[in-house]
């Protein structure tokens, strides 16, 4: 028997048919093209607000002590011009072992108490990767003065938040807030906020405010955020000139009171001297400034605070010392 060529026995392929490639797995977007979560509405104006100085009056002493890697205590003493402005607080902080983000751990428990019986507590728990629950309570003279509960859900491109402030489900009073922030891309985010308040002191027993939210990041150095409603607006501008210098402008207006106020703030850091300076000035020429100096190699920080109000003819100054 002769040799048989198998290729000569195959029928020819039709002219319009091409081989079907094997199925491939879907390709993931590169990190630069992936749209990140926009954060919460609470963080909308955060970059600008962090530039404003936290001023104080009098002599302030703060001592922080870490008892372990998860438990910390603090002593805060403020000596003011009068007994009403003087105060002492003992605080404690517990940091859990579940790390849910850079510098973010769950659960996080924070509390402080003063000799008058005023207590403040903050509880932050993240039971799931996308869900965070916060509970803030205020007690005045060992009596409940305020309760705020917040539930936050973070998806890939949006964040939804529900907040209840002093809710009374039996009498149906309190403040109920719902927020939603959506990322169109990594530069632009839009959202909405609905605030509903019920109280016997309000005409008709209730009031509802609807806010439109927006944020635009021009580049890594410029951020513009806006909150707009039928009764007012708030617009914040943040510019990072360098790693040591930042500027911010906060513009707030009320249509009901027909008033508008603009505040300019800045933050300057001098790394070689370990000096951090924050200052602000508003439309009424109210000036606030704080200066913090780190005293190396000791774990001490020296602070100065100044507040000047020309309209009230007031000049308030403070000196602070932070240990730990």
Coordinates of C-alpha atoms in Angstrom, one line a residue:
X1 CA 0.0 0.0 0.0
X2 CA 1.2 3.5 -0.8
X3 CA 1.5 6.4 1.6
X4 CA -1.7 8.5 2.1
X5 CA -1.5 12.3 2.7
X6 CA -4.2 13.3 5.2
X7 CA -4.1 17.0 4.3
X8 CA -5.3 16.3 0.8
X9 CA -8.5 14.7 2.1
X10 CA -9.6 17.8 4.2
X11 CA -12.3 20.0 2.6
X12 CA -11.3 23.6 1.9
X13 CA -12.3 26.3 4.4
X14 CA -15.2 28.6 3.3
X15 CA -13.9 32.0 2.1
X16 CA -15.8 34.2 4.7
X17 CA -15.0 32.2 7.9
X18 CA -12.1 32.9 10.2
X19 CA -10.9 30.8 13.1
X20 CA -12.6 31.8 16.4
X21 CA -9.9 32.9 19.0
X22 CA -10.2 31.3 22.5
X23 CA -12.0 33.3 25.1
X24 CA -9.8 35.7 27.1
X25 CA -10.2 37.0 30.6
X26 CA -11.4 40.7 30.9
X27 CA -8.5 43.1 31.2
X28 CA -8.3 45.3 34.3
X29 CA -8.0 49.0 34.0
X30 CA -4.6 50.5 34.8
X31 CA -4.4 52.3 38.1
X32 CA -4.3 55.7 36.4
X33 CA -7.6 55.1 34.6
X34 CA -9.5 53.6 37.5
X35 CA -12.0 55.9 39.1
X36 CA -11.6 56.1 42.8
X37 CA -14.1 56.6 45.6
X38 CA -14.8 60.4 46.0
X39 CA -15.0 60.2 49.8
X40 CA -17.8 61.4 52.0
X41 CA -19.7 64.7 52.0
X42 CA -18.1 65.5 55.3
X43 CA -14.7 65.6 53.6
X44 CA -15.9 67.8 50.7
X45 CA -14.3 71.0 52.1
X46 CA -11.7 69.2 54.2
X47 CA -8.6 70.5 52.3
X48 CA -9.6 74.1 52.8
X49 CA -10.9 73.8 56.3
X50 CA -7.7 72.1 57.6
X51 CA -5.8 75.4 56.9
X52 CA -7.8 77.4 59.5
X53 CA -6.1 77.8 62.8
X54 CA -7.5 76.3 66.0
X55 CA -7.1 79.2 68.4
X56 CA -7.3 79.3 72.2
X57 CA -7.0 81.8 75.0
X58 CA -4.9 81.5 78.1
X59 CA -2.4 78.9 79.2
X60 CA -2.8 75.4 77.8
X61 CA -1.0 72.2 78.8
X62 CA -1.6 68.9 77.1
X63 CA 0.1 65.6 78.1
X64 CA -0.3 62.5 75.9
X65 CA 0.8 59.1 77.2
X66 CA 0.7 55.8 75.4
X67 CA 0.1 52.9 77.7
X68 CA 0.3 50.3 74.9
X69 CA 0.1 50.1 71.1
X70 CA -3.7 50.3 71.3
X71 CA -4.5 52.4 74.4
X72 CA -3.7 56.1 75.0
X73 CA -4.6 58.6 77.7
X74 CA -4.3 62.4 77.8
X75 CA -4.6 65.3 80.2
X76 CA -5.6 68.7 79.0
X77 CA -5.5 71.8 81.2
X78 CA -6.6 75.3 80.1
X79 CA -6.2 78.3 82.4
X80 CA -8.2 81.2 81.2
X81 CA -9.0 84.7 82.4
X82 CA -12.0 83.5 84.4
X83 CA -13.2 80.3 86.0
X84 CA -15.7 79.8 83.1
X85 CA -13.0 79.7 80.5
X86 CA -10.7 77.4 82.6
X87 CA -11.1 73.7 82.3
X88 CA -9.5 70.3 82.7
X89 CA -10.2 67.2 80.7
X90 CA -9.1 63.6 81.0
X91 CA -9.3 61.7 77.7
X92 CA -8.7 58.2 76.6
X93 CA -8.4 56.5 73.2
X94 CA -8.5 52.9 72.1
X95 CA -7.3 51.9 68.7
X96 CA -8.4 48.5 67.4
X97 CA -6.3 45.9 65.5
X98 CA -8.2 45.9 62.3
X99 CA -6.5 48.2 59.8
X100 CA -9.1 49.3 57.2
X101 CA -7.0 52.0 55.5
X102 CA -3.8 54.0 55.8
X103 CA -3.8 55.2 59.4
X104 CA -7.4 54.1 59.9
X105 CA -8.2 51.3 62.4
X106 CA -11.4 49.7 63.6
X107 CA -12.8 49.9 66.2
X108 CA -11.8 53.4 67.4
X109 CA -13.1 54.6 70.7
X110 CA -12.5 58.2 72.0
X111 CA -13.8 59.8 75.1
X112 CA -13.1 62.6 77.6
X113 CA -14.6 63.9 80.8
X114 CA -14.2 67.1 82.9
X115 CA -14.8 67.9 86.6
X116 CA -18.3 69.3 85.8
X117 CA -19.5 65.9 84.6
X118 CA -19.4 66.8 80.9
X119 CA -18.6 63.7 78.9
X120 CA -18.0 63.3 75.1
X121 CA -17.7 59.9 73.4
X122 CA -16.9 58.9 69.8
X123 CA -17.3 55.3 68.6
X124 CA -16.2 54.4 65.0
X125 CA -16.8 50.8 63.9
X126 CA -16.3 49.3 60.4
X127 CA -18.1 45.9 60.5
X128 CA -17.6 45.4 56.7
X129 CA -15.1 46.7 54.2
X130 CA -17.6 49.2 52.7
X131 CA -19.7 50.1 55.7
X132 CA -18.7 52.4 58.6
X133 CA -20.8 53.3 61.6
X134 CA -20.2 56.3 63.9
X135 CA -21.8 57.1 67.2
X136 CA -21.2 60.5 68.9
X137 CA -22.7 61.4 72.3
X138 CA -22.6 64.4 74.5
X139 CA -23.4 64.4 78.3
X140 CA -23.8 67.6 80.3
X141 CA -23.7 67.2 84.0
X142 CA -24.1 63.4 83.5
X143 CA -27.3 64.0 81.5
X144 CA -27.7 63.2 77.8
X145 CA -27.3 66.4 75.8
X146 CA -26.8 65.2 72.2
X147 CA -26.7 62.0 70.2
X148 CA -25.6 61.6 66.6
X149 CA -25.5 58.4 64.6
X150 CA -24.0 58.1 61.2
X151 CA -24.0 55.1 58.8
X152 CA -21.8 55.3 55.7
X153 CA -21.5 53.1 52.7
X154 CA -18.7 53.4 50.2
X155 CA -18.9 51.8 46.8
X156 CA -16.3 52.0 44.0
X157 CA -17.6 55.4 42.6
X158 CA -20.0 56.8 45.2
X159 CA -20.6 57.2 48.9
X160 CA -24.0 57.2 50.6
X161 CA -24.5 58.5 54.1
X162 CA -27.4 58.6 56.5
X163 CA -27.1 60.7 59.7
X164 CA -29.6 61.0 62.6
X165 CA -29.1 63.9 65.1
X166 CA -31.0 63.8 68.4
X167 CA -33.6 61.5 66.9
X168 CA -36.9 60.9 68.9
X169 CA -38.8 58.3 67.0
X170 CA -41.8 58.5 69.4
X171 CA -42.4 62.2 69.0
X172 CA -40.8 62.3 65.5
X173 CA -38.4 65.1 66.3
X174 CA -34.8 65.6 65.4
X175 CA -32.6 66.2 62.4
X176 CA -32.4 63.6 59.6
X177 CA -29.7 64.0 57.0
X178 CA -29.1 61.9 53.8
X179 CA -26.0 62.5 51.6
X180 CA -24.8 61.1 48.3
X181 CA -21.6 61.9 46.5
X182 CA -20.7 60.4 43.0
X183 CA -17.5 60.5 41.1
X184 CA -17.9 61.3 37.4
X185 CA -14.1 60.9 37.1
X186 CA -11.1 61.3 39.3
X187 CA -11.3 65.1 38.9
X188 CA -15.1 65.8 39.2
X189 CA -17.6 64.7 41.8
X190 CA -21.2 65.7 42.2
X191 CA -23.8 64.9 44.9
X192 CA -26.8 66.0 46.8
X193 CA -27.8 66.5 50.5
X194 CA -31.2 66.5 52.1
X195 CA -31.7 67.9 55.6
X196 CA -35.0 67.4 57.3
X197 CA -35.7 68.8 60.8
X198 CA -38.7 68.4 62.9
X199 CA -39.3 70.4 66.1
X200 CA -42.3 72.2 67.8
X201 CA -40.3 75.4 67.7
X202 CA -40.2 75.4 63.9
X203 CA -43.1 76.9 61.9
X204 CA -45.4 74.2 60.6
X205 CA -43.4 71.8 62.8
X206 CA -40.8 70.8 60.1
X207 CA -38.4 72.2 57.5
X208 CA -36.5 70.6 54.6
X209 CA -33.3 71.9 52.9
X210 CA -31.9 70.5 49.7
X211 CA -28.3 71.1 48.8
X212 CA -26.4 70.5 45.6
X213 CA -22.7 69.5 46.0
X214 CA -19.8 69.6 43.7
X215 CA -16.0 69.3 43.7
X216 CA -13.5 69.8 40.9
X217 CA -9.8 69.0 41.2
X218 CA -7.9 71.0 38.5
X219 CA -4.6 69.3 39.3
X220 CA -2.9 67.8 42.3
X221 CA -2.5 71.4 43.7
X222 CA -5.9 73.0 43.1
X223 CA -9.3 72.0 44.5
X224 CA -12.7 73.8 44.2
X225 CA -15.7 72.6 46.2
X226 CA -19.2 74.0 46.4
X227 CA -22.4 73.6 48.5
X228 CA -25.4 75.3 46.9
X229 CA -29.0 75.6 48.2
X230 CA -32.0 77.9 47.8
X231 CA -31.0 79.8 51.0
X232 CA -27.3 80.1 50.7
X233 CA -24.0 78.8 49.3
X234 CA -20.5 77.8 50.4
X235 CA -17.5 77.7 48.1
X236 CA -14.0 76.7 49.1
X237 CA -10.8 77.1 47.1
X238 CA -7.6 75.3 48.0
X239 CA -4.2 75.8 46.4
X240 CA -1.1 73.9 47.3
X241 CA 1.8 76.1 46.2
X242 CA 4.5 73.6 47.5
X243 CA 5.0 71.0 50.2
X244 CA 5.6 73.8 52.7
X245 CA 2.9 76.4 51.6
X246 CA -0.8 76.2 51.1
X247 CA -3.6 78.7 50.6
X248 CA -7.4 78.5 51.0
X249 CA -10.4 80.8 50.5
X250 CA -13.8 80.1 52.1
X251 CA -16.8 82.0 50.8
X252 CA -20.1 81.7 52.7
X253 CA -23.3 83.5 51.8
X254 CA -26.9 83.5 53.2
X255 CA -29.8 84.7 51.0
X256 CA -32.1 85.0 54.0
X257 CA -29.8 87.3 56.0
X258 CA -28.4 88.9 52.8
X259 CA -24.9 88.6 54.1
X260 CA -21.7 87.2 52.6
X261 CA -18.4 86.5 54.3
X262 CA -15.1 85.6 52.7
X263 CA -12.1 84.2 54.7
X264 CA -8.6 83.7 53.5
X265 CA -6.4 81.1 55.2
X266 CA -2.9 79.8 54.8
X267 CA -0.5 77.2 56.2
X268 CA 3.3 77.5 56.1
X269 CA 5.8 74.9 57.3
X270 CA 9.5 75.4 57.9
X271 CA 10.9 71.9 57.9
X272 CA 14.4 72.7 59.1
X273 CA 13.1 74.6 62.1
X274 CA 10.0 72.3 62.6
X275 CA 7.7 75.3 62.7
X276 CA 4.1 75.1 61.5
X277 CA 2.2 78.4 61.1
X278 CA -1.6 78.8 60.3
X279 CA -3.4 82.0 59.8
X280 CA -6.7 83.4 58.6
X281 CA -8.4 86.8 58.0
X282 CA -12.0 87.4 57.0
X283 CA -14.1 90.3 55.5
X284 CA -14.5 92.0 58.9
X285 CA -10.7 92.0 59.4
X286 CA -10.8 89.3 62.1
X287 CA -7.3 87.9 62.3
X288 CA -6.4 84.5 63.8
X289 CA -2.9 82.9 63.9
X290 CA -1.3 79.9 65.5
X291 CA 2.4 78.9 65.6
X292 CA 3.7 75.5 66.6
X293 CA 7.3 74.7 67.2
X294 CA 8.6 71.1 67.7
X295 CA 11.4 71.0 70.3
X296 CA 13.7 68.2 69.2
X297 CA 15.0 65.8 70.4
X298 CA 12.5 66.0 73.2
X299 CA 8.8 65.1 72.5
X300 CA 7.7 68.6 73.3
X301 CA 5.7 71.1 71.2
X302 CA 5.4 74.8 72.0
X303 CA 2.4 76.7 70.7
X304 CA 1.3 80.4 70.4
X305 CA -2.2 81.6 69.5
X306 CA -3.5 85.1 68.7
X307 CA -7.0 86.3 67.9
X308 CA -7.7 90.0 67.0
X309 CA -11.2 91.5 66.3
X310 CA -11.2 95.2 65.4
X311 CA -15.0 95.5 65.5
X312 CA -15.1 94.2 69.1
X313 CA -11.7 95.8 70.1
X314 CA -10.5 92.4 71.4
X315 CA -7.1 90.9 71.5
X316 CA -6.9 87.3 72.8
X317 CA -3.6 85.4 73.2
X318 CA -2.7 82.0 74.3
X319 CA 0.4 80.0 75.1
X320 CA 0.5 76.2 74.9
X321 CA 2.8 73.3 75.7
X322 CA 2.2 69.8 74.3
X323 CA 4.0 66.8 75.7
X324 CA 4.0 63.5 73.8

